[in-house]
Amino acid sequence: EDQVTQSPEALRLQEGESSSLNCSYTVSGLRGLFWYRQDPGKGPEFLFTLYSAGEEKEKERLKATLTKKESFLHITAPKPEDSATYLCAVRDNYGQNFVFGPGTRLSVLP
Amino acid sequence: EPEVTQTPSHQVTQMGQEVILRCVPISNHLYFYWYRQILGQKVEFLVSFYNNEISEKSEIFDDQFSVERPDGSNFTLKIRSTKLEDSAMYFCASGRSANEKLFFGSGTQLSVL
């Protein structure tokens, strides 16, 4: 059974204070790892897809990396508008569903 | 930019009543999903739908649940006899192919009293 854990559960940063979020996964054949952002009361919003170990994707202040067991979402010089819950999800080679982790709740203080 | 739309945004119902949650996926997408999120918990898979049939379902998706794509644009989730524990945010999602990202709607907050 595919499993996804995320750490930390919650993270408070000062504006401009860079940090990283972790997603650890166990999956029988990774088809893709996905990062989403979720604002309160809203649906997940797509950020990145990573398909193979060593791959990196970047968008504004966010950078996602992937190894064979985990993925990191690096946030450089965050701003208050980056405050949200960041979700990691995996898809394996055998099913169609996405298995989500519990998320990291990020707060960036001005 | 195209988006997944869900109606209603909020639904309040009495225990034992039937509810239908509605979704309009993105028009050229072929894969359709329902997920739910109980307050403070993770997003959980319910069911996937492809080529006019269920392709995968979770243990949560028991006989009380059904899905339908009645026409070329709508995708519905029916809960036949709601229970208190069905209270959650229900998200519809669609994708263009099996390998690509999913686009999520804004959700329907279901409250069962």
PDB file of C-alpha atoms in Angstrom:
ATOM      1  CA  GLU A   1       0.000   0.000   0.000  1.00  0.00           C
ATOM      2  CA  ASP A   2       1.299   3.424  -0.966  1.00  0.00           C
ATOM      3  CA  GLN A   3       2.122   5.712   1.945  1.00  0.00           C
ATOM      4  CA  VAL A   4       3.045   9.380   2.151  1.00  0.00           C
ATOM      5  CA  THR A   5       4.230  11.277   5.217  1.00  0.00           C
ATOM      6  CA  GLN A   6       5.110  14.941   5.465  1.00  0.00           C
ATOM      7  CA  SER A   7       7.151  16.937   7.931  1.00  0.00           C
ATOM      8  CA  PRO A   8       6.961  19.187   9.732  1.00  0.00           C
ATOM      9  CA  GLU A   9       3.235  19.217  10.421  1.00  0.00           C
ATOM     10  CA  ALA A  10       3.362  23.004  10.788  1.00  0.00           C
ATOM     11  CA  LEU A  11       6.045  25.596  10.129  1.00  0.00           C
ATOM     12  CA  ARG A  12       6.242  29.262  11.055  1.00  0.00           C
ATOM     13  CA  LEU A  13       8.736  31.432   9.207  1.00  0.00           C
ATOM     14  CA  GLN A  14       9.570  35.082   9.223  1.00  0.00           C
ATOM     15  CA  GLU A  15       9.296  36.789   5.866  1.00  0.00           C
ATOM     16  CA  GLY A  16      12.565  36.163   4.011  1.00  0.00           C
ATOM     17  CA  GLU A  17      13.524  33.131   6.138  1.00  0.00           C
ATOM     18  CA  SER A  18      14.158  30.221   3.764  1.00  0.00           C
ATOM     19  CA  SER A  19      13.321  26.626   4.686  1.00  0.00           C
ATOM     20  CA  SER A  20      12.400  23.191   3.325  1.00  0.00           C
ATOM     21  CA  LEU A  21       9.382  20.907   3.593  1.00  0.00           C
ATOM     22  CA  ASN A  22       9.818  17.153   3.433  1.00  0.00           C
ATOM     23  CA  CYS A  23       7.673  14.465   1.796  1.00  0.00           C
ATOM     24  CA  SER A  24       8.644  10.828   2.365  1.00  0.00           C
ATOM     25  CA  TYR A  25       6.933   8.123   0.365  1.00  0.00           C
ATOM     26  CA  THR A  26       6.654   4.377  -0.009  1.00  0.00           C
ATOM     27  CA  VAL A  27       5.240   3.288  -3.312  1.00  0.00           C
ATOM     28  CA  SER A  28       5.364   0.222  -5.530  1.00  0.00           C
ATOM     29  CA  GLY A  29       6.685   1.834  -8.691  1.00  0.00           C
ATOM     30  CA  LEU A  30       6.495   5.622  -8.726  1.00  0.00           C
ATOM     31  CA  ARG A  31       4.656   7.038 -11.710  1.00  0.00           C
ATOM     32  CA  GLY A  32       4.822  10.591 -10.404  1.00  0.00           C
ATOM     33  CA  LEU A  33       5.108  12.762  -7.303  1.00  0.00           C
ATOM     34  CA  PHE A  34       2.979  15.882  -7.167  1.00  0.00           C
ATOM     35  CA  TRP A  35       3.104  18.999  -5.016  1.00  0.00           C
ATOM     36  CA  TYR A  36      -0.051  20.996  -4.422  1.00  0.00           C
ATOM     37  CA  ARG A  37      -0.861  24.127  -2.460  1.00  0.00           C
ATOM     38  CA  GLN A  38      -4.146  24.334  -0.563  1.00  0.00           C
ATOM     39  CA  ASP A  39      -5.622  27.518   0.842  1.00  0.00           C
ATOM     40  CA  PRO A  40      -8.292  27.276   3.590  1.00  0.00           C
ATOM     41  CA  GLY A  41     -11.664  26.182   2.220  1.00  0.00           C
ATOM     42  CA  LYS A  42     -10.290  25.678  -1.298  1.00  0.00           C
ATOM     43  CA  GLY A  43      -9.288  22.780  -3.485  1.00  0.00           C
ATOM     44  CA  PRO A  44      -5.643  21.792  -3.992  1.00  0.00           C
ATOM     45  CA  GLU A  45      -3.833  23.884  -6.593  1.00  0.00           C
ATOM     46  CA  PHE A  46      -1.126  22.203  -8.664  1.00  0.00           C
ATOM     47  CA  LEU A  47       2.494  23.270  -8.239  1.00  0.00           C
ATOM     48  CA  PHE A  48       4.892  20.617  -9.603  1.00  0.00           C
ATOM     49  CA  THR A  49       5.180  17.095 -10.974  1.00  0.00           C
ATOM     50  CA  LEU A  50       8.390  15.089 -10.547  1.00  0.00           C
ATOM     51  CA  TYR A  51       8.828  11.763 -12.301  1.00  0.00           C
ATOM     52  CA  SER A  52      12.315  10.444 -11.536  1.00  0.00           C
ATOM     53  CA  ALA A  53      15.051  10.700  -8.909  1.00  0.00           C
ATOM     54  CA  GLY A  54      17.325  13.672  -9.444  1.00  0.00           C
ATOM     55  CA  GLU A  55      14.658  15.739 -11.134  1.00  0.00           C
ATOM     56  CA  GLU A  56      14.146  19.350  -9.999  1.00  0.00           C
ATOM     57  CA  LYS A  57      11.435  21.897 -10.817  1.00  0.00           C
ATOM     58  CA  GLU A  58      11.349  25.577  -9.966  1.00  0.00           C
ATOM     59  CA  LYS A  59       8.669  28.262  -9.883  1.00  0.00           C
ATOM     60  CA  GLU A  60       9.219  31.695  -8.369  1.00  0.00           C
ATOM     61  CA  ARG A  61      10.299  31.145  -4.738  1.00  0.00           C
ATOM     62  CA  LEU A  62       9.609  27.388  -4.790  1.00  0.00           C
ATOM     63  CA  LYS A  63      11.864  24.531  -5.858  1.00  0.00           C
ATOM     64  CA  ALA A  64      10.963  20.868  -5.701  1.00  0.00           C
ATOM     65  CA  THR A  65      13.473  18.007  -5.718  1.00  0.00           C
ATOM     66  CA  LEU A  66      13.082  14.239  -5.777  1.00  0.00           C
ATOM     67  CA  THR A  67      15.078  11.241  -4.552  1.00  0.00           C
ATOM     68  CA  LYS A  68      14.086   7.582  -4.501  1.00  0.00           C
ATOM     69  CA  LYS A  69      12.502   7.921  -1.054  1.00  0.00           C
ATOM     70  CA  GLU A  70      11.600  11.552  -0.555  1.00  0.00           C
ATOM     71  CA  SER A  71      10.929  14.923  -2.044  1.00  0.00           C
ATOM     72  CA  PHE A  72      11.717  18.375  -0.737  1.00  0.00           C
ATOM     73  CA  LEU A  73       9.944  21.642  -1.372  1.00  0.00           C
ATOM     74  CA  HIS A  74      12.420  24.438  -0.815  1.00  0.00           C
ATOM     75  CA  ILE A  75      11.025  27.908  -0.164  1.00  0.00           C
ATOM     76  CA  THR A  76      13.455  30.757  -0.706  1.00  0.00           C
ATOM     77  CA  ALA A  77      12.802  34.164   0.887  1.00  0.00           C
ATOM     78  CA  PRO A  78       9.106  33.434   1.495  1.00  0.00           C
ATOM     79  CA  LYS A  79       6.436  36.121   1.603  1.00  0.00           C
ATOM     80  CA  PRO A  80       3.206  36.194   3.660  1.00  0.00           C
ATOM     81  CA  GLU A  81       1.227  35.208   0.540  1.00  0.00           C
ATOM     82  CA  ASP A  82       3.090  31.879   0.535  1.00  0.00           C
ATOM     83  CA  SER A  83       1.160  30.937   3.688  1.00  0.00           C
ATOM     84  CA  ALA A  84      -0.882  27.808   2.887  1.00  0.00           C
ATOM     85  CA  THR A  85      -0.923  24.062   3.396  1.00  0.00           C
ATOM     86  CA  TYR A  86       1.453  22.257   1.040  1.00  0.00           C
ATOM     87  CA  LEU A  87       0.403  18.780   0.009  1.00  0.00           C
ATOM     88  CA  CYS A  88       2.467  16.012  -1.497  1.00  0.00           C
ATOM     89  CA  ALA A  89       0.831  13.190  -3.455  1.00  0.00           C
ATOM     90  CA  VAL A  90       2.109  10.089  -5.254  1.00  0.00           C
ATOM     91  CA  ARG A  91       0.768   7.985  -8.035  1.00  0.00           C
ATOM     92  CA  ASP A  92       2.022   4.456  -8.605  1.00  0.00           C
ATOM     93  CA  ASN A  93       2.290   2.387 -11.759  1.00  0.00           C
ATOM     94  CA  TYR A  94      -0.682   0.193 -10.944  1.00  0.00           C
ATOM     95  CA  GLY A  95      -3.582   2.426  -9.978  1.00  0.00           C
ATOM     96  CA  GLN A  96      -5.206   5.641 -11.053  1.00  0.00           C
ATOM     97  CA  ASN A  97      -5.610   7.332  -7.735  1.00  0.00           C
ATOM     98  CA  PHE A  98      -3.342   9.867  -6.057  1.00  0.00           C
ATOM     99  CA  VAL A  99      -2.347   9.157  -2.448  1.00  0.00           C
ATOM    100  CA  PHE A 100      -1.976  12.371  -0.491  1.00  0.00           C
ATOM    101  CA  GLY A 101       0.142  13.120   2.529  1.00  0.00           C
ATOM    102  CA  PRO A 102      -1.283  14.998   5.516  1.00  0.00           C
ATOM    103  CA  GLY A 103       0.323  18.271   4.442  1.00  0.00           C
ATOM    104  CA  THR A 104       2.556  20.909   6.006  1.00  0.00           C
ATOM    105  CA  ARG A 105       0.809  24.042   7.210  1.00  0.00           C
ATOM    106  CA  LEU A 106       3.111  26.981   6.449  1.00  0.00           C
ATOM    107  CA  SER A 107       2.702  30.406   8.030  1.00  0.00           C
ATOM    108  CA  VAL A 108       4.932  33.271   6.880  1.00  0.00           C
ATOM    109  CA  LEU A 109       4.871  36.242   9.210  1.00  0.00           C
ATOM    110  CA  PRO A 110       5.556  39.784   7.964  1.00  0.00           C
TER     111      PRO A 110
ATOM    112  CA  GLU B   1      -7.892  29.329 -17.776  1.00  0.00           C
ATOM    113  CA  PRO B   2     -10.339  26.385 -17.722  1.00  0.00           C
ATOM    114  CA  GLU B   3     -11.403  25.155 -14.317  1.00  0.00           C
ATOM    115  CA  VAL B   4     -13.376  22.436 -12.578  1.00  0.00           C
ATOM    116  CA  THR B   5     -16.621  23.798 -11.164  1.00  0.00           C
ATOM    117  CA  GLN B   6     -18.610  22.261  -8.332  1.00  0.00           C
ATOM    118  CA  THR B   7     -22.110  22.927  -7.052  1.00  0.00           C
ATOM    119  CA  PRO B   8     -23.372  23.582  -4.503  1.00  0.00           C
ATOM    120  CA  SER B   9     -20.535  25.090  -2.473  1.00  0.00           C
ATOM    121  CA  HIS B  10     -22.345  24.152   0.746  1.00  0.00           C
ATOM    122  CA  GLN B  11     -24.947  21.452   1.378  1.00  0.00           C
ATOM    123  CA  VAL B  12     -26.693  20.796   4.674  1.00  0.00           C
ATOM    124  CA  THR B  13     -28.776  17.648   4.977  1.00  0.00           C
ATOM    125  CA  GLN B  14     -30.431  15.443   7.549  1.00  0.00           C
ATOM    126  CA  MET B  15     -29.018  12.021   8.358  1.00  0.00           C
ATOM    127  CA  GLY B  16     -30.572   9.383   6.111  1.00  0.00           C
ATOM    128  CA  GLN B  17     -31.300  11.778   3.237  1.00  0.00           C
ATOM    129  CA  GLU B  18     -29.897  11.433  -0.258  1.00  0.00           C
ATOM    130  CA  VAL B  19     -27.553  14.081  -1.645  1.00  0.00           C
ATOM    131  CA  ILE B  20     -26.155  14.654  -5.100  1.00  0.00           C
ATOM    132  CA  LEU B  21     -22.965  16.633  -5.542  1.00  0.00           C
ATOM    133  CA  ARG B  22     -22.350  18.049  -8.980  1.00  0.00           C
ATOM    134  CA  CYS B  23     -19.201  18.760 -10.933  1.00  0.00           C
ATOM    135  CA  VAL B  24     -18.348  20.059 -14.376  1.00  0.00           C
ATOM    136  CA  PRO B  25     -14.837  18.828 -15.249  1.00  0.00           C
ATOM    137  CA  ILE B  26     -12.565  20.555 -17.736  1.00  0.00           C
ATOM    138  CA  SER B  27     -13.965  19.862 -21.178  1.00  0.00           C
ATOM    139  CA  ASN B  28     -11.138  17.922 -22.868  1.00  0.00           C
ATOM    140  CA  HIS B  29     -10.266  15.839 -19.808  1.00  0.00           C
ATOM    141  CA  LEU B  30     -10.862  12.090 -19.785  1.00  0.00           C
ATOM    142  CA  TYR B  31     -10.211  11.076 -16.168  1.00  0.00           C
ATOM    143  CA  PHE B  32     -12.549  12.094 -13.375  1.00  0.00           C
ATOM    144  CA  TYR B  33     -12.229  11.722  -9.618  1.00  0.00           C
ATOM    145  CA  TRP B  34     -13.935  12.348  -6.323  1.00  0.00           C
ATOM    146  CA  TYR B  35     -11.906  12.975  -3.167  1.00  0.00           C
ATOM    147  CA  ARG B  36     -13.001  14.033   0.267  1.00  0.00           C
ATOM    148  CA  GLN B  37     -11.347  15.841   3.155  1.00  0.00           C
ATOM    149  CA  ILE B  38     -12.687  15.668   6.688  1.00  0.00           C
ATOM    150  CA  LEU B  39     -11.830  18.832   8.611  1.00  0.00           C
ATOM    151  CA  GLY B  40      -8.198  18.767   9.719  1.00  0.00           C
ATOM    152  CA  GLN B  41      -7.457  15.468   7.958  1.00  0.00           C
ATOM    153  CA  LYS B  42      -5.810  14.434   4.724  1.00  0.00           C
ATOM    154  CA  VAL B  43      -7.340  14.403   1.265  1.00  0.00           C
ATOM    155  CA  GLU B  44      -8.756  10.895   0.701  1.00  0.00           C
ATOM    156  CA  PHE B  45      -9.465   9.148  -2.582  1.00  0.00           C
ATOM    157  CA  LEU B  46     -13.007   7.937  -3.178  1.00  0.00           C
ATOM    158  CA  VAL B  47     -13.337   6.932  -6.823  1.00  0.00           C
ATOM    159  CA  SER B  48     -11.911   7.366 -10.302  1.00  0.00           C
ATOM    160  CA  PHE B  49     -13.935   7.237 -13.508  1.00  0.00           C
ATOM    161  CA  TYR B  50     -12.716   6.693 -17.051  1.00  0.00           C
ATOM    162  CA  ASN B  51     -14.383   5.698 -20.295  1.00  0.00           C
ATOM    163  CA  ASN B  52     -17.831   5.841 -18.671  1.00  0.00           C
ATOM    164  CA  GLU B  53     -17.086   3.421 -15.901  1.00  0.00           C
ATOM    165  CA  ILE B  54     -15.484   3.258 -12.472  1.00  0.00           C
ATOM    166  CA  SER B  55     -11.802   2.426 -12.873  1.00  0.00           C
ATOM    167  CA  GLU B  56     -10.867   2.345  -9.211  1.00  0.00           C
ATOM    168  CA  LYS B  57     -12.547   2.902  -5.850  1.00  0.00           C
ATOM    169  CA  SER B  58     -11.484   3.018  -2.225  1.00  0.00           C
ATOM    170  CA  GLU B  59     -12.905   1.209   0.787  1.00  0.00           C
ATOM    171  CA  ILE B  60     -14.766   4.399   1.671  1.00  0.00           C
ATOM    172  CA  PHE B  61     -16.759   4.150  -1.559  1.00  0.00           C
ATOM    173  CA  ASP B  62     -19.293   1.565  -0.394  1.00  0.00           C
ATOM    174  CA  ASP B  63     -22.785   0.758  -1.689  1.00  0.00           C
ATOM    175  CA  GLN B  64     -24.120   4.073  -0.390  1.00  0.00           C
ATOM    176  CA  PHE B  65     -22.050   5.939  -2.966  1.00  0.00           C
ATOM    177  CA  SER B  66     -22.486   6.081  -6.718  1.00  0.00           C
ATOM    178  CA  VAL B  67     -21.126   8.192  -9.555  1.00  0.00           C
ATOM    179  CA  GLU B  68     -22.560   9.092 -12.894  1.00  0.00           C
ATOM    180  CA  ARG B  69     -21.656  11.042 -15.987  1.00  0.00           C
ATOM    181  CA  PRO B  70     -25.190  11.663 -17.264  1.00  0.00           C
ATOM    182  CA  ASP B  71     -24.140  13.759 -20.244  1.00  0.00           C
ATOM    183  CA  GLY B  72     -20.965  15.023 -21.883  1.00  0.00           C
ATOM    184  CA  SER B  73     -20.244  17.644 -19.267  1.00  0.00           C
ATOM    185  CA  ASN B  74     -21.494  16.743 -15.780  1.00  0.00           C
ATOM    186  CA  PHE B  75     -20.044  14.296 -13.262  1.00  0.00           C
ATOM    187  CA  THR B  76     -22.056  13.568 -10.118  1.00  0.00           C
ATOM    188  CA  LEU B  77     -21.531  11.873  -6.781  1.00  0.00           C
ATOM    189  CA  LYS B  78     -24.625  10.513  -5.040  1.00  0.00           C
ATOM    190  CA  ILE B  79     -24.770   9.480  -1.418  1.00  0.00           C
ATOM    191  CA  ARG B  80     -27.942   7.434  -0.956  1.00  0.00           C
ATOM    192  CA  SER B  81     -28.452   7.605   2.804  1.00  0.00           C
ATOM    193  CA  THR B  82     -26.131  10.086   4.474  1.00  0.00           C
ATOM    194  CA  LYS B  83     -24.486   9.422   7.815  1.00  0.00           C
ATOM    195  CA  LEU B  84     -22.984  11.877  10.287  1.00  0.00           C
ATOM    196  CA  GLU B  85     -19.496  10.667   9.333  1.00  0.00           C
ATOM    197  CA  ASP B  86     -20.083  11.679   5.706  1.00  0.00           C
ATOM    198  CA  SER B  87     -19.666  15.300   6.765  1.00  0.00           C
ATOM    199  CA  ALA B  88     -16.630  16.539   4.851  1.00  0.00           C
ATOM    200  CA  MET B  89     -15.438  18.695   1.979  1.00  0.00           C
ATOM    201  CA  TYR B  90     -15.889  16.783  -1.270  1.00  0.00           C
ATOM    202  CA  PHE B  91     -13.586  17.625  -4.160  1.00  0.00           C
ATOM    203  CA  CYS B  92     -14.068  16.760  -7.795  1.00  0.00           C
ATOM    204  CA  ALA B  93     -10.936  16.553  -9.958  1.00  0.00           C
ATOM    205  CA  SER B  94     -10.181  15.883 -13.595  1.00  0.00           C
ATOM    206  CA  GLY B  95      -7.097  15.070 -15.632  1.00  0.00           C
ATOM    207  CA  ARG B  96      -6.188  14.906 -19.281  1.00  0.00           C
ATOM    208  CA  SER B  97      -4.225  11.660 -19.093  1.00  0.00           C
ATOM    209  CA  ALA B  98      -3.276   8.984 -16.585  1.00  0.00           C
ATOM    210  CA  ASN B  99       0.212  10.450 -16.109  1.00  0.00           C
ATOM    211  CA  GLU B 100      -0.600  14.088 -15.660  1.00  0.00           C
ATOM    212  CA  LYS B 101      -1.638  16.371 -12.832  1.00  0.00           C
ATOM    213  CA  LEU B 102      -5.174  16.670 -11.574  1.00  0.00           C
ATOM    214  CA  PHE B 103      -7.167  19.885 -11.540  1.00  0.00           C
ATOM    215  CA  PHE B 104      -9.384  20.241  -8.484  1.00  0.00           C
ATOM    216  CA  GLY B 105     -12.617  22.126  -8.002  1.00  0.00           C
ATOM    217  CA  SER B 106     -13.253  24.372  -5.007  1.00  0.00           C
ATOM    218  CA  GLY B 107     -15.246  21.685  -3.262  1.00  0.00           C
ATOM    219  CA  THR B 108     -18.684  21.110  -1.743  1.00  0.00           C
ATOM    220  CA  GLN B 109     -18.835  21.350   2.034  1.00  0.00           C
ATOM    221  CA  LEU B 110     -21.338  18.679   3.116  1.00  0.00           C
ATOM    222  CA  SER B 111     -22.773  18.876   6.609  1.00  0.00           C
ATOM    223  CA  VAL B 112     -24.922  15.977   7.820  1.00  0.00           C
ATOM    224  CA  LEU B 113     -27.050  16.784  10.861  1.00  0.00           C
TER     225      LEU B 113
END
